[in-house]
Coordinates of C-alpha atoms in Angstrom, one line a residue:
Chain A
M116 CA 35.3 -24.3 30.8
E117 CA 33.3 -20.5 31.2
R118 CA 35.6 -19.2 28.9
L119 CA 34.5 -22.0 26.1
R120 CA 31.1 -21.3 26.9
R121 CA 31.5 -17.5 26.5
I122 CA 33.3 -17.7 23.0
A123 CA 30.5 -20.3 22.1
L124 CA 28.0 -17.6 22.6
R125 CA 29.8 -15.1 21.2
F126 CA 30.0 -17.4 17.8
V127 CA 26.4 -18.1 18.1
A128 CA 25.5 -14.5 18.7
D129 CA 27.6 -13.2 15.7
V130 CA 26.0 -16.0 13.5
A131 CA 22.6 -14.9 14.5
G132 CA 23.4 -11.4 14.0
H133 CA 24.4 -12.0 10.3
G134 CA 20.9 -14.1 9.8
L135 CA 18.8 -11.5 10.9
V136 CA 20.7 -8.8 9.2
L137 CA 19.7 -10.9 6.0
F138 CA 16.9 -11.9 6.5
A139 CA 15.9 -8.1 7.4
R140 CA 17.4 -7.4 4.3
L141 CA 15.8 -10.3 2.3
I142 CA 12.4 -8.6 3.5
T143 CA 12.6 -5.2 3.1
A144 CA 15.4 -4.5 0.9
P145 CA 16.1 -1.8 3.2
R146 CA 18.3 1.3 1.5
A147 CA 20.5 3.7 3.5
I148 CA 20.2 6.9 2.1
W149 CA 23.1 9.3 3.9
A150 CA 22.0 12.7 3.4
G151 CA 23.6 15.0 5.2
V152 CA 26.6 12.7 7.2
D153 CA 28.9 10.3 5.5
P154 CA 29.3 6.5 6.5
V155 CA 32.4 6.7 8.3
P156 CA 33.2 5.4 11.7
R157 CA 32.8 8.2 13.9
Q158 CA 31.4 8.1 17.2
R159 CA 27.6 9.2 16.6
I160 CA 24.4 8.8 18.5
Y161 CA 21.8 8.1 15.6
F162 CA 18.2 9.4 17.2
A163 CA 15.5 7.9 14.9
N164 CA 11.5 7.3 14.7
H165 CA 10.0 4.6 16.4
T166 CA 7.0 3.1 15.1
S167 CA 7.9 -0.7 15.1
N168 CA 9.6 -3.6 17.2
G169 CA 11.2 -3.9 13.2
D170 CA 12.8 -0.9 13.2
F171 CA 15.4 -1.3 16.0
V172 CA 16.5 -4.7 13.5
L173 CA 16.3 -2.4 10.4
A174 CA 18.5 0.7 11.8
W175 CA 20.9 -1.2 12.8
A176 CA 20.6 -4.0 10.3
V177 CA 21.4 -0.8 7.3
L178 CA 24.6 0.0 8.7
P179 CA 27.6 -1.4 6.8
P180 CA 29.6 -3.9 8.8
N181 CA 31.9 -1.4 10.6
L182 CA 29.7 0.6 11.7
R183 CA 27.7 -1.8 13.0
R184 CA 29.9 -3.2 15.0
Q185 CA 30.3 -0.2 16.8
T186 CA 26.5 0.9 17.5
R187 CA 24.8 -0.4 19.8
P188 CA 21.1 0.2 20.3
V189 CA 19.3 1.9 23.4
A190 CA 16.6 -0.4 24.2
A191 CA 14.0 -1.0 27.2
S192 CA 14.9 -3.8 29.4
D193 CA 11.3 -4.4 30.4
Y194 CA 10.6 -5.7 26.5
W195 CA 14.6 -7.3 26.1
L196 CA 14.5 -9.0 28.9
K197 CA 11.0 -10.7 29.2
S198 CA 12.6 -14.0 27.5
K199 CA 15.7 -15.9 27.1
L200 CA 15.4 -16.0 23.6
R201 CA 14.5 -11.8 23.8
A202 CA 17.6 -11.4 26.3
F203 CA 20.0 -13.4 23.9
A204 CA 18.9 -11.2 20.9
G205 CA 18.9 -8.1 23.2
R206 CA 21.8 -8.6 25.2
D207 CA 24.1 -11.0 22.8
V208 CA 23.3 -10.6 19.4
F209 CA 22.2 -6.7 19.0
R210 CA 24.4 -6.0 22.9
A211 CA 21.9 -3.6 23.4
V212 CA 22.2 -0.7 26.2
L213 CA 19.2 -2.3 28.3
I214 CA 17.8 0.7 30.3
D215 CA 14.8 0.3 32.6
R216 CA 12.3 3.0 31.9
N217 CA 10.4 2.8 35.1
P218 CA 11.8 5.3 37.5
E219 CA 10.3 3.5 40.6
T220 CA 12.0 0.0 39.7
R221 CA 15.0 0.9 38.2
S222 CA 18.7 0.3 39.9
E223 CA 20.8 2.2 37.6
D224 CA 20.0 5.4 35.8
P225 CA 19.6 5.4 31.9
V226 CA 21.6 8.6 31.2
E227 CA 25.0 6.8 33.4
Q228 CA 24.2 3.4 31.3
M229 CA 24.3 5.5 27.8
V230 CA 27.1 7.6 28.8
R231 CA 29.1 4.7 30.0
A232 CA 28.4 3.0 26.4
L233 CA 30.0 6.0 24.7
E234 CA 32.9 6.2 27.2
D235 CA 33.7 2.4 25.9
G236 CA 33.6 4.1 22.3
S237 CA 30.5 2.5 21.4
S238 CA 28.3 4.5 18.9
L239 CA 24.9 4.6 19.7
L240 CA 21.0 3.7 18.4
I241 CA 18.3 5.9 20.5
F242 CA 15.0 6.2 19.9
P243 CA 13.7 9.4 21.9
E244 CA 10.3 9.5 21.9
G245 CA 10.4 6.4 24.4
G246 CA 8.0 4.0 22.9
R247 CA 6.2 3.3 19.8
N248 CA 4.3 5.8 18.0
M249 CA 0.7 4.4 17.0
G250 CA -0.7 8.2 16.6
P251 CA -1.6 10.1 13.7
D252 CA 1.4 12.8 14.0
P253 CA 4.6 11.5 12.9
L254 CA 6.4 12.0 16.0
M255 CA 5.6 12.1 19.4
P256 CA 7.4 14.4 22.0
F257 CA 11.2 13.4 23.0
K258 CA 11.9 12.8 26.7
T259 CA 14.4 13.9 28.1
G260 CA 17.1 11.4 28.0
I261 CA 18.5 12.9 24.6
Y262 CA 19.1 15.8 26.0
H263 CA 21.1 14.9 29.3
V264 CA 23.1 12.5 27.6
A265 CA 24.2 15.7 25.4
T266 CA 24.9 17.9 27.8
K267 CA 27.6 15.1 29.4
R268 CA 28.9 14.3 26.0
P269 CA 28.6 17.4 24.0
D270 CA 30.9 16.3 21.5
V271 CA 29.5 13.3 20.1
D272 CA 27.5 13.8 16.5
L273 CA 23.6 13.3 17.2
V274 CA 22.4 12.1 14.0
P275 CA 19.0 12.5 12.9
T276 CA 18.0 8.7 11.5
W277 CA 14.3 8.8 9.6
I278 CA 13.1 5.6 9.0
A279 CA 10.4 5.0 6.6
N280 CA 7.6 2.6 6.0
L281 CA 8.1 -0.1 8.9
N282 CA 5.1 0.8 10.3
E283 CA 3.3 -1.5 7.3
I284 CA 5.7 -3.6 6.9
L285 CA 4.8 -5.2 10.4
P286 CA 2.2 -3.2 12.2
K287 CA 1.4 -4.0 15.6
G288 CA 0.6 -6.9 16.8
E289 CA 1.6 -8.3 13.6
V290 CA 4.0 -11.4 13.5
V291 CA 4.8 -12.1 9.8
P292 CA 6.0 -9.2 8.1
L293 CA 5.0 -7.5 4.8
P294 CA 8.2 -7.9 2.1
L295 CA 8.2 -4.1 1.5
L296 CA 10.7 -1.2 0.6
C297 CA 11.9 0.8 3.0
T298 CA 14.6 3.6 3.6
V299 CA 16.8 5.0 6.4
T300 CA 17.9 8.6 6.1
Y301 CA 20.5 10.0 7.6
G302 CA 20.7 13.8 7.9
A303 CA 23.0 16.5 8.8
P304 CA 24.5 16.2 12.9
I305 CA 23.2 18.6 15.2
H306 CA 25.2 19.6 18.6
L307 CA 24.0 21.2 21.8
G308 CA 24.4 24.7 21.6
E309 CA 26.7 26.7 24.0
D310 CA 23.3 28.1 26.3
E311 CA 20.4 26.3 25.0
T312 CA 17.6 25.3 27.3
K313 CA 16.6 21.7 27.5
E314 CA 13.2 22.9 25.7
D315 CA 15.0 24.3 23.1
F316 CA 17.2 21.8 22.0
L317 CA 14.4 19.0 22.1
A318 CA 12.4 21.1 19.9
R319 CA 15.4 21.8 17.8
A320 CA 15.8 17.8 17.6
Q321 CA 12.7 17.1 16.9
A322 CA 12.7 19.2 13.9
A323 CA 16.1 18.1 12.5
L324 CA 14.7 14.4 12.3
L325 CA 11.2 15.7 10.8
A326 CA 13.3 17.7 8.1
V327 CA 15.5 14.2 7.2
R328 CA 11.7 12.8 6.1
P329 CA 11.7 11.9 2.9
E330 CA 9.2 13.3 0.8
E331 CA 7.9 9.5 -0.5
D332 CA 6.8 9.1 3.1
R333 CA 4.8 12.0 3.6
V334 CA 1.7 11.3 1.2
A335 CA 1.0 7.3 2.2
Chain B
M178 CA 17.7 -24.6 -37.5
N179 CA 16.9 -25.8 -34.2
V180 CA 15.9 -23.6 -31.0
Y181 CA 19.3 -24.1 -29.4
A182 CA 21.3 -22.8 -32.5
D183 CA 18.9 -19.9 -33.3
F184 CA 19.0 -19.3 -29.1
F185 CA 22.9 -18.9 -29.3
Y186 CA 23.1 -16.5 -32.4
L187 CA 20.9 -14.2 -30.9
L188 CA 22.3 -14.2 -27.6
L189 CA 25.8 -13.5 -29.7
G190 CA 23.9 -10.9 -31.7
M191 CA 22.5 -9.3 -28.4
I192 CA 26.4 -9.6 -26.9
A193 CA 27.9 -7.8 -29.4
F194 CA 25.1 -5.1 -29.7
L195 CA 25.8 -4.5 -25.9
V196 CA 29.5 -4.0 -26.0
A197 CA 28.9 -1.9 -29.2
A198 CA 26.4 0.2 -26.8
T199 CA 28.5 0.3 -23.7
L200 CA 31.7 1.5 -25.4
L201 CA 29.1 4.3 -27.2
G202 CA 28.2 5.2 -23.6
E203 CA 32.1 5.4 -22.4
G204 CA 32.6 7.6 -25.9
L205 CA 29.5 9.8 -24.8
R206 CA 30.9 10.3 -21.4
K207 CA 33.9 11.6 -22.7
V208 CA 32.7 14.4 -25.6
F209 CA 30.0 15.2 -23.8
S210 CA 30.3 17.3 -20.2
G211 CA 27.6 20.0 -20.0
E212 CA 24.7 19.5 -17.5
G213 CA 22.1 18.4 -20.0
A214 CA 24.0 16.3 -21.9
K215 CA 25.5 14.6 -19.4
S216 CA 22.2 13.5 -17.7
F217 CA 21.1 12.4 -20.9
V218 CA 24.2 10.3 -21.1
E219 CA 23.9 8.8 -17.5
A220 CA 20.1 8.0 -18.4
Y221 CA 21.7 6.2 -21.3
A222 CA 24.5 4.4 -19.7
A223 CA 22.1 2.9 -16.6
R224 CA 19.8 1.9 -19.5
V225 CA 22.2 -0.2 -21.3
T226 CA 23.5 -1.6 -17.6
S227 CA 20.1 -2.6 -17.1
W228 CA 19.8 -4.4 -20.4
W229 CA 23.2 -6.2 -19.4
G230 CA 21.3 -7.7 -16.7
M231 CA 18.6 -8.5 -18.8
V232 CA 20.6 -10.4 -21.3
V233 CA 22.3 -12.3 -18.5
L234 CA 19.8 -12.9 -16.2
L235 CA 17.4 -14.1 -19.7
A236 CA 20.6 -16.5 -20.8
I237 CA 21.1 -18.4 -17.9
A238 CA 17.1 -18.8 -17.4
F239 CA 16.7 -20.0 -21.0
A240 CA 19.3 -22.4 -20.3
F241 CA 17.3 -24.1 -17.4
G242 CA 14.2 -24.4 -20.0
Q243 CA 10.6 -23.5 -19.4
G244 CA 10.8 -24.1 -15.3
G245 CA 14.1 -21.3 -15.5
V246 CA 11.9 -19.0 -16.9
I247 CA 8.9 -19.2 -14.9
V248 CA 11.1 -18.9 -11.7
L249 CA 12.8 -16.0 -13.2
F250 CA 9.4 -14.1 -14.1
A251 CA 7.9 -15.1 -10.6
F252 CA 10.8 -13.2 -8.5
I253 CA 10.5 -10.2 -11.1
S254 CA 6.8 -10.4 -10.1
F255 CA 7.6 -10.3 -6.7
A256 CA 10.4 -7.4 -7.0
A257 CA 7.5 -5.6 -8.7
L258 CA 4.9 -6.3 -6.5
R259 CA 7.1 -5.0 -3.7
E260 CA 7.5 -2.0 -5.3
F261 CA 4.5 -1.4 -6.2
L262 CA 2.1 -2.2 -2.6
T263 CA 4.8 -0.1 -1.1
L264 CA 3.0 2.8 -2.5
T265 CA -0.1 1.6 -2.5
A266 CA -2.9 3.0 0.3
K267 CA -2.9 0.5 3.2
T268 CA -3.6 0.4 6.9
R269 CA -3.1 -2.3 9.6
A270 CA -6.3 -4.1 8.6
D271 CA -4.6 -5.1 5.1
H272 CA -1.9 -6.8 6.2
W273 CA -3.2 -10.6 6.0
S274 CA -4.4 -9.6 2.3
L275 CA -1.3 -8.3 1.3
L276 CA 0.4 -11.2 3.0
I277 CA -1.7 -13.5 0.7
S278 CA -1.0 -11.4 -2.2
F279 CA 3.1 -12.1 -1.9
F280 CA 2.6 -15.8 -1.0
V281 CA -0.1 -17.4 -2.0
I282 CA -1.5 -15.6 -4.9
L283 CA 1.7 -15.1 -7.0
P284 CA 3.4 -18.4 -6.6
L285 CA 0.0 -20.2 -7.1
Q286 CA -0.2 -17.7 -10.5
Y287 CA 3.2 -19.1 -11.4
F288 CA 2.7 -22.8 -10.2
L289 CA -0.8 -22.8 -12.5
I290 CA 1.7 -21.4 -15.4
Y291 CA 3.8 -24.0 -14.9
I292 CA 1.4 -27.0 -14.9
D293 CA -0.2 -25.1 -18.5
W294 CA -3.5 -24.4 -16.5
Y295 CA -4.6 -22.2 -18.7
G296 CA -8.5 -22.4 -17.5
L297 CA -7.4 -20.8 -14.0
Y298 CA -4.5 -18.6 -14.3
S299 CA -6.3 -16.4 -16.7
I300 CA -9.2 -15.9 -13.9
L301 CA -7.2 -16.8 -10.2
I302 CA -6.4 -12.8 -10.2
P303 CA -9.7 -11.2 -12.1
V304 CA -12.2 -13.3 -10.6
Y305 CA -10.9 -15.0 -7.4
A306 CA -8.3 -12.3 -6.0
Y307 CA -10.9 -9.8 -7.0
L308 CA -13.6 -11.4 -4.8
L309 CA -12.0 -12.9 -1.9
L310 CA -9.2 -10.5 -0.8
P311 CA -11.4 -7.7 0.1
I312 CA -13.1 -10.1 2.6
A313 CA -9.8 -10.4 4.1
S314 CA -9.3 -6.6 5.2
A315 CA -13.6 -6.3 5.5
V316 CA -13.3 -8.5 8.4
R317 CA -10.8 -6.6 10.2
G318 CA -13.3 -4.1 10.3
E319 CA -11.7 -0.7 9.0
P320 CA -13.5 1.4 6.7
E321 CA -11.0 4.3 6.2
R322 CA -10.3 4.6 2.5
F323 CA -11.5 1.2 1.6
L324 CA -12.2 1.5 -1.7
R325 CA -9.1 2.9 -2.4
R326 CA -7.0 0.6 -1.0
V327 CA -8.6 -2.7 -2.1
A328 CA -8.5 -1.3 -5.4
E329 CA -5.0 -0.4 -5.7
T330 CA -3.7 -4.1 -4.1
Q331 CA -6.0 -5.4 -6.8
W332 CA -4.3 -3.4 -9.4
A333 CA -1.1 -3.9 -8.0
L334 CA -2.0 -7.5 -8.6
M335 CA -3.2 -6.9 -11.8
I336 CA 0.1 -5.5 -13.4
T337 CA 2.8 -7.1 -11.7
V338 CA 1.8 -10.6 -11.2
F339 CA -1.4 -11.3 -13.8
A340 CA 0.0 -9.1 -16.3
A341 CA 3.6 -10.1 -15.9
S342 CA 2.9 -13.8 -15.8
H343 CA 1.6 -13.8 -19.8
I344 CA 5.5 -13.6 -20.3
P345 CA 6.0 -17.1 -19.3
A346 CA 3.0 -17.9 -20.3
L347 CA 4.0 -17.8 -24.3
L348 CA 5.9 -21.0 -23.3
S349 CA 3.0 -22.7 -23.0
L350 CA 1.4 -21.8 -26.4
D351 CA 1.0 -24.9 -29.5
I352 CA 1.7 -22.7 -32.0
E353 CA 1.6 -25.3 -35.3
G354 CA 5.2 -25.3 -36.9
F355 CA 7.1 -23.6 -33.7
E356 CA 7.0 -26.4 -31.1
G357 CA 9.9 -26.0 -28.6
R358 CA 10.8 -22.5 -29.9
Q359 CA 8.5 -20.5 -28.0
I360 CA 11.2 -19.3 -25.7
L361 CA 12.4 -17.0 -28.7
L362 CA 9.3 -15.4 -28.8
I363 CA 10.0 -13.9 -25.2
A364 CA 13.2 -12.8 -26.5
W365 CA 11.5 -10.9 -29.5
L366 CA 9.0 -9.9 -27.4
V367 CA 11.1 -8.0 -24.9
I368 CA 13.9 -6.7 -27.3
V369 CA 11.2 -5.5 -29.5
I370 CA 9.6 -3.2 -27.0
Q371 CA 12.8 -2.4 -24.8
G372 CA 14.8 -1.5 -28.2
A373 CA 11.4 0.9 -29.3
D374 CA 11.2 2.1 -26.0
V375 CA 14.8 3.8 -26.4
L376 CA 14.2 5.0 -29.7
Q377 CA 11.3 6.7 -28.9
Y378 CA 13.4 8.2 -26.1
V379 CA 15.8 9.5 -28.5
W380 CA 13.1 10.5 -31.2
S381 CA 11.4 12.3 -28.7
R382 CA 14.1 14.5 -27.4
M383 CA 15.8 15.1 -31.1
F384 CA 12.3 16.3 -32.5
G385 CA 9.7 16.1 -30.1
R386 CA 7.0 19.2 -30.3
H387 CA 3.7 17.5 -28.8
P388 CA 4.0 15.8 -25.4
V389 CA 1.4 13.3 -25.0
A390 CA 0.6 14.2 -21.6
A391 CA 2.9 17.3 -20.9
N392 CA 1.4 16.7 -16.9
L393 CA 3.1 13.4 -16.8
S394 CA 6.0 12.9 -18.7
R395 CA 7.8 15.2 -21.0
S396 CA 10.0 12.6 -22.9
K397 CA 6.8 11.0 -24.4
T398 CA 5.6 13.0 -27.4
W399 CA 3.4 12.4 -29.9
E400 CA 6.4 12.2 -32.9
G401 CA 8.6 10.2 -30.4
Y402 CA 5.7 7.5 -30.4
A403 CA 5.1 7.6 -34.3
A404 CA 8.8 7.5 -35.2
G405 CA 9.0 5.0 -32.1
T406 CA 6.1 2.7 -33.3
A407 CA 8.2 2.3 -37.1
S408 CA 11.4 1.7 -35.1
G409 CA 9.8 -1.0 -33.1
M410 CA 8.4 -2.3 -36.3
V411 CA 11.9 -2.8 -38.0
I412 CA 13.5 -4.1 -34.7
G413 CA 10.8 -6.3 -35.5
V414 CA 11.3 -7.5 -38.7
L415 CA 14.8 -7.5 -38.7
L416 CA 14.3 -10.2 -35.6
G417 CA 11.6 -12.2 -37.6
W418 CA 13.6 -15.2 -37.5
L419 CA 12.7 -15.6 -34.2
T420 CA 8.7 -15.8 -34.5
P421 CA 6.2 -18.0 -36.4
F422 CA 4.7 -14.7 -38.2
S423 CA 5.4 -13.9 -41.6
I424 CA 6.6 -10.3 -42.7
W425 CA 4.0 -8.4 -42.7
Q426 CA 2.6 -9.9 -39.7
T427 CA 5.3 -9.6 -37.8
A428 CA 5.1 -5.9 -38.8
L429 CA 1.9 -5.1 -37.7
M430 CA 2.2 -7.4 -34.2
A431 CA 5.4 -5.0 -33.5
G432 CA 3.5 -2.2 -33.9
M433 CA 0.6 -3.1 -31.7
I434 CA 3.4 -4.3 -28.8
T435 CA 5.4 -1.2 -29.1
L436 CA 2.2 1.1 -29.1
I437 CA 0.8 -0.4 -26.0
G438 CA 3.9 -0.3 -24.5
F439 CA 4.3 3.6 -24.9
F440 CA 1.1 3.9 -23.8
G441 CA 1.6 1.4 -20.5
S442 CA 4.2 3.5 -19.5
L443 CA 2.3 6.6 -19.6
V444 CA -0.1 5.2 -17.4
M445 CA 2.8 3.8 -15.2
A446 CA 3.8 7.4 -15.1
A447 CA 0.8 8.9 -14.1
I448 CA 0.8 6.4 -10.6
K449 CA 4.2 7.8 -10.3
R450 CA 2.9 11.1 -10.3
D451 CA -0.2 10.6 -8.0
K452 CA 2.2 9.0 -5.4
G453 CA 4.5 11.4 -6.1
V454 CA 7.5 9.5 -7.0
R455 CA 10.3 9.6 -9.6
D456 CA 11.0 5.9 -9.6
W457 CA 9.2 2.8 -8.3
G458 CA 12.0 1.5 -6.3
H459 CA 15.8 1.2 -6.0
L460 CA 16.4 -2.2 -6.2
I461 CA 18.9 -1.6 -9.0
A462 CA 20.8 1.5 -7.6
G463 CA 20.6 4.5 -9.4
H464 CA 18.2 3.1 -12.3
G465 CA 14.9 3.1 -10.3
G466 CA 13.0 -0.3 -9.7
F467 CA 12.3 -3.8 -12.0
T468 CA 8.8 -1.8 -12.4
D469 CA 10.7 1.1 -14.2
R470 CA 12.7 -1.0 -16.4
L471 CA 9.5 -3.7 -17.4
D472 CA 6.6 -1.4 -17.5
A473 CA 5.7 -1.2 -21.3
V474 CA 6.5 -5.2 -21.7
V475 CA 4.3 -6.4 -18.8
F476 CA 1.4 -4.1 -20.2
A477 CA 2.0 -5.5 -23.7
A478 CA 2.2 -9.4 -22.6
P479 CA -1.5 -10.6 -21.9
L480 CA -2.5 -8.8 -25.7
F481 CA 0.3 -10.2 -27.1
F482 CA -0.2 -13.6 -25.9
H483 CA -4.0 -13.7 -26.5
V484 CA -3.5 -12.3 -29.8
V485 CA -0.9 -15.0 -31.1
R486 CA -3.4 -17.5 -28.9
F487 CA -6.5 -16.5 -30.9
F488 CA -4.7 -16.2 -34.2
W489 CA -2.1 -18.9 -33.9
T490 CA -3.1 -21.8 -31.8
A491 CA -6.1 -24.2 -32.3
S492 CA -7.2 -24.0 -28.8

C-alpha cells in the first residue's frame, strides 16, 4: 500500500513537473544560451541571480530533460514547507534540496545537505545571493555557502547562470505572470583556486556571474 | 473563377517558387564560402525558411476561413506584442496595465474584427486604451519615467495589435464584385511587401551607394528603395488577378504599400537601435522574431485598408 502510494505520488509529481515546464515555456518562451559550457550531463553547480520566485522554475525548465532530471534546485525550507501544496511542489516536483536559512532553528547544516546531494550524483542549482534581489544593484553580495561547498567538492564545475527579465514577468507581490520573453545564459565554469581565500573566491564568482549578463538586460 | 481555384493556383505557385528559392539557397551555399558572402547566403536561407512558415500558416488559416485568419493574426499579434513589450520601459507599477494589454485589449480587438464592428475596432486602442491604460499605471503611484512607460506601451499596442489587426480586417471590406475573395487581398499584400523587401535588400547590396539613414541600417539605401519600389510594382501587377484593382491602380497600390513598408522597417530599425538589440525576438530560432519578419506588412496594413475602404467600398 505504502509503495503504491509512493508510485502514485511520483507519477503525479512528474505530470505536475511537465505541466509546469510547459506553462513556463508558454508564458516566457524562455531561451537557453549556452555561452561557455555545453548542455551535457556533467555534474555541475549552476549558480544564478535571484530576482523573482519564478526564476527557480525557469532556470530549471529551460534545461534539456536529461539535465533537468539530474539537477536539484537548492531552496529555502521556510518558503517551500509553508503549505502542503508548496511542500509537494518543492520536495516532489522539483526534488529541491530544502535548506533552513536560519542558523538558530536548523537541525542540519545546509552545506552538508548540498554536499550529500552532490555525492548522490545530482547537479545543483543555487542562488548564492541568499534571497531575492529587490535593490538597484544587479547582484547582492554572495553568501558563503557556495565557497564552503566548493572547498568540499572542488572538482565540480561551478557554472554562472544569468536569468534575464524575470523580475518584470513576475514582480514581487504579483500572482499573474506577464508573457514576456526571457533568456537564461550559462557561462564558462569556474573552480576554486588552490590557495584562494574566501573573499577572493566570492568576488571572482560574483564577477563571473555579472560577466554572463546579456547586453540587452543592461539597458532596460 | 471562384476563390478556391484562385487560391489553389496561388498556393501551387508559391510552393513552386519556394522550392526553387530553397534549391537556389542550397546551390549558393555550395558555391560561396567567403565570410561576407556566407552571411548573405545565410540571411537569404533564413528568409526562405520563414517564407515556408508563412505560406504553411496562411494556407492552414485560409482553409478555416475568416475565423482561421483572425485567430492566426491574433496569435501573431500576441507574439509580436510580447517581443515589443519585452524591450519597453516598465516597472512593477505597470504590471496590471500590461496584463490588460495582453489579455483584454488584444483579444477584444480581434473579436471586434470578427463581428465586424468597424466603429469600435478602429478606436479601441487609439481612444480607449490610450486614455484608460495609463490610469491603471497611475493609481499605483510610481512617477519614475511615467510618460516614457505609458507612451512605449501605447506604441507597442498600436503597432503590434492595432496595425496588425488591419490585415484580417481586410476580410470585412465589401468591395463590389469582389465578394468572398477578400482573402486573396491579404495574400497579395503580404507577397508584394515580402517580395519587394527582399529585392530591396538585394538591390541595396548590389548597387546601393547612399544609405537612407546610415546610423540605423546599412542595408537600406535610396537606390535600393527606388529599385525595390519598382520591383514591388512589378510583383503587384503580375499578381494583379488577386485584386479588384485595374492595372494602373494595382501598380500605384503596390508602390504605395512597398514604400510605406520600407520606411516602416526603418522606423522599427530605429527602435531596435534605441533599445540596443539586433533582433526583436528569438521565437524563430536564429531568424529574429515575428516583428522582424512582419514589420513592413504591419506598417502598411492600416493605410492599405483605409485606401481600399475609401475608394472601393460604398461605406
